[in-house]
CSV table of C-alpha atoms in Angstrom, one decimal:
chain,number,residue,atom,x,y,z
A,14,ARG,CA,87.0,82.6,88.4
A,15,ALA,CA,87.6,81.2,85.0
A,16,GLU,CA,89.0,84.6,83.9
A,17,GLY,CA,90.8,86.1,86.9
A,18,THR,CA,94.4,86.1,87.3
A,19,GLY,CA,94.2,83.5,90.3
A,20,LYS,CA,93.5,80.8,88.1
A,21,SER,CA,96.9,79.6,87.1
A,22,PHE,CA,97.3,79.1,90.9
A,23,VAL,CA,94.0,77.9,92.2
A,24,GLY,CA,93.7,75.7,89.1
A,25,ALA,CA,96.8,74.1,88.7
A,26,LEU,CA,97.3,72.9,91.8
A,27,PRO,CA,96.2,69.3,92.8
A,28,PRO,CA,94.1,68.6,96.0
A,29,SER,CA,97.2,66.9,97.4
A,30,ALA,CA,99.2,70.0,97.1
A,31,CYS,CA,97.1,71.4,99.8
A,32,VAL,CA,97.6,68.6,102.1
A,33,TRP,CA,101.4,68.9,101.6
A,34,SER,CA,101.4,72.1,102.7
A,35,LEU,CA,99.5,71.7,105.8
A,36,ILE,CA,102.2,69.7,107.5
A,37,PRO,CA,105.1,72.6,107.5
A,38,MET,CA,102.3,74.7,108.4
A,39,VAL,CA,100.7,72.7,111.4
A,40,ALA,CA,104.6,71.2,112.1
A,41,VAL,CA,107.1,74.5,112.6
A,42,PRO,CA,104.9,76.1,115.0
A,43,SER,CA,104.1,73.0,116.9
A,44,ALA,CA,108.0,72.9,117.0
A,45,PHE,CA,108.7,76.2,118.3
A,46,LEU,CA,105.4,77.0,120.8
A,47,GLY,CA,104.1,73.3,121.2
A,48,TRP,CA,100.3,73.1,122.2
A,49,LYS,CA,100.2,76.5,121.7
A,50,GLY,CA,101.7,76.6,118.0
A,51,LEU,CA,98.8,73.7,117.1
A,52,ILE,CA,96.1,76.3,118.3
A,53,LEU,CA,97.8,79.4,116.7
A,54,ALA,CA,97.8,77.1,113.2
A,55,GLY,CA,94.3,76.0,114.1
A,56,VAL,CA,93.1,79.5,114.3
A,57,VAL,CA,94.7,80.6,111.2
A,58,LEU,CA,93.3,77.7,108.7
A,59,ALA,CA,89.8,78.4,110.3
A,60,VAL,CA,90.3,82.0,109.3
A,61,VAL,CA,91.4,80.7,106.0
A,62,ALA,CA,88.5,78.8,105.4
A,63,LEU,CA,86.3,81.6,106.6
A,64,LEU,CA,88.0,84.2,104.2
A,65,ARG,CA,87.8,82.0,101.3
A,66,ARG,CA,83.8,80.8,101.6
A,67,TYR,CA,83.5,85.2,102.0
A,68,ILE,CA,85.8,85.6,98.7
A,69,ILE,CA,84.1,82.9,96.9
A,70,GLY,CA,80.3,84.4,98.0
A,71,LYS,CA,81.2,88.4,97.3
A,72,VAL,CA,83.8,87.9,93.9
A,73,GLY,CA,82.4,84.8,92.6
A,74,GLY,CA,85.8,83.0,92.6
A,75,ILE,CA,89.2,83.4,93.4
A,76,THR,CA,91.4,85.9,91.6
A,77,GLY,CA,95.1,87.4,91.6
A,78,ASP,CA,94.0,90.2,93.9
A,79,THR,CA,92.0,88.2,96.4
A,80,LEU,CA,95.1,85.6,96.9
A,81,GLY,CA,97.1,88.7,97.3
A,82,ALA,CA,94.7,90.4,100.0
A,83,ALA,CA,94.1,86.9,101.5
A,84,SER,CA,97.9,86.8,101.8
A,85,GLU,CA,98.3,89.8,103.5
A,86,ILE,CA,95.5,89.3,105.9
A,87,VAL,CA,96.5,85.7,106.9
A,88,GLU,CA,100.4,87.0,107.6
A,89,VAL,CA,99.3,89.7,109.6
A,90,LEU,CA,96.7,87.6,111.4
A,91,THR,CA,99.5,84.8,112.4
A,92,LEU,CA,101.9,88.0,113.5
A,93,LEU,CA,99.6,89.2,115.9
A,94,LEU,CA,98.8,85.5,117.3
A,95,VAL,CA,102.7,84.8,117.6
A,96,LEU,CA,102.9,88.3,119.7
A,97,ALA,CA,100.0,87.1,121.4
A,98,VAL,CA,101.1,83.5,122.5
A,99,VAL,CA,104.8,84.2,122.9
A,100,PRO,CA,105.8,86.0,126.5
A,101,GLY,CA,108.1,88.5,125.9
A,102,ALA,CA,107.7,89.1,122.2
């Protein structure tokens, strides 16, 4: 949204920043968990894409509050997925 506090984050990032952020997002779980890490990263990326679409549809854009909520949702999802794929966790 043009008036949202998330504007400084969303509007200031070039598309290349998204691409560069994907490299460690996929490489780190893959390094520790192998193919399970790739699946984990894929599931998290899919949830982020769906969450983004849902938020934009409901709120009409991205705000600071929706960025914070999305961050917490993705963090909990990631931790739950790691617990599901790491034996003995």
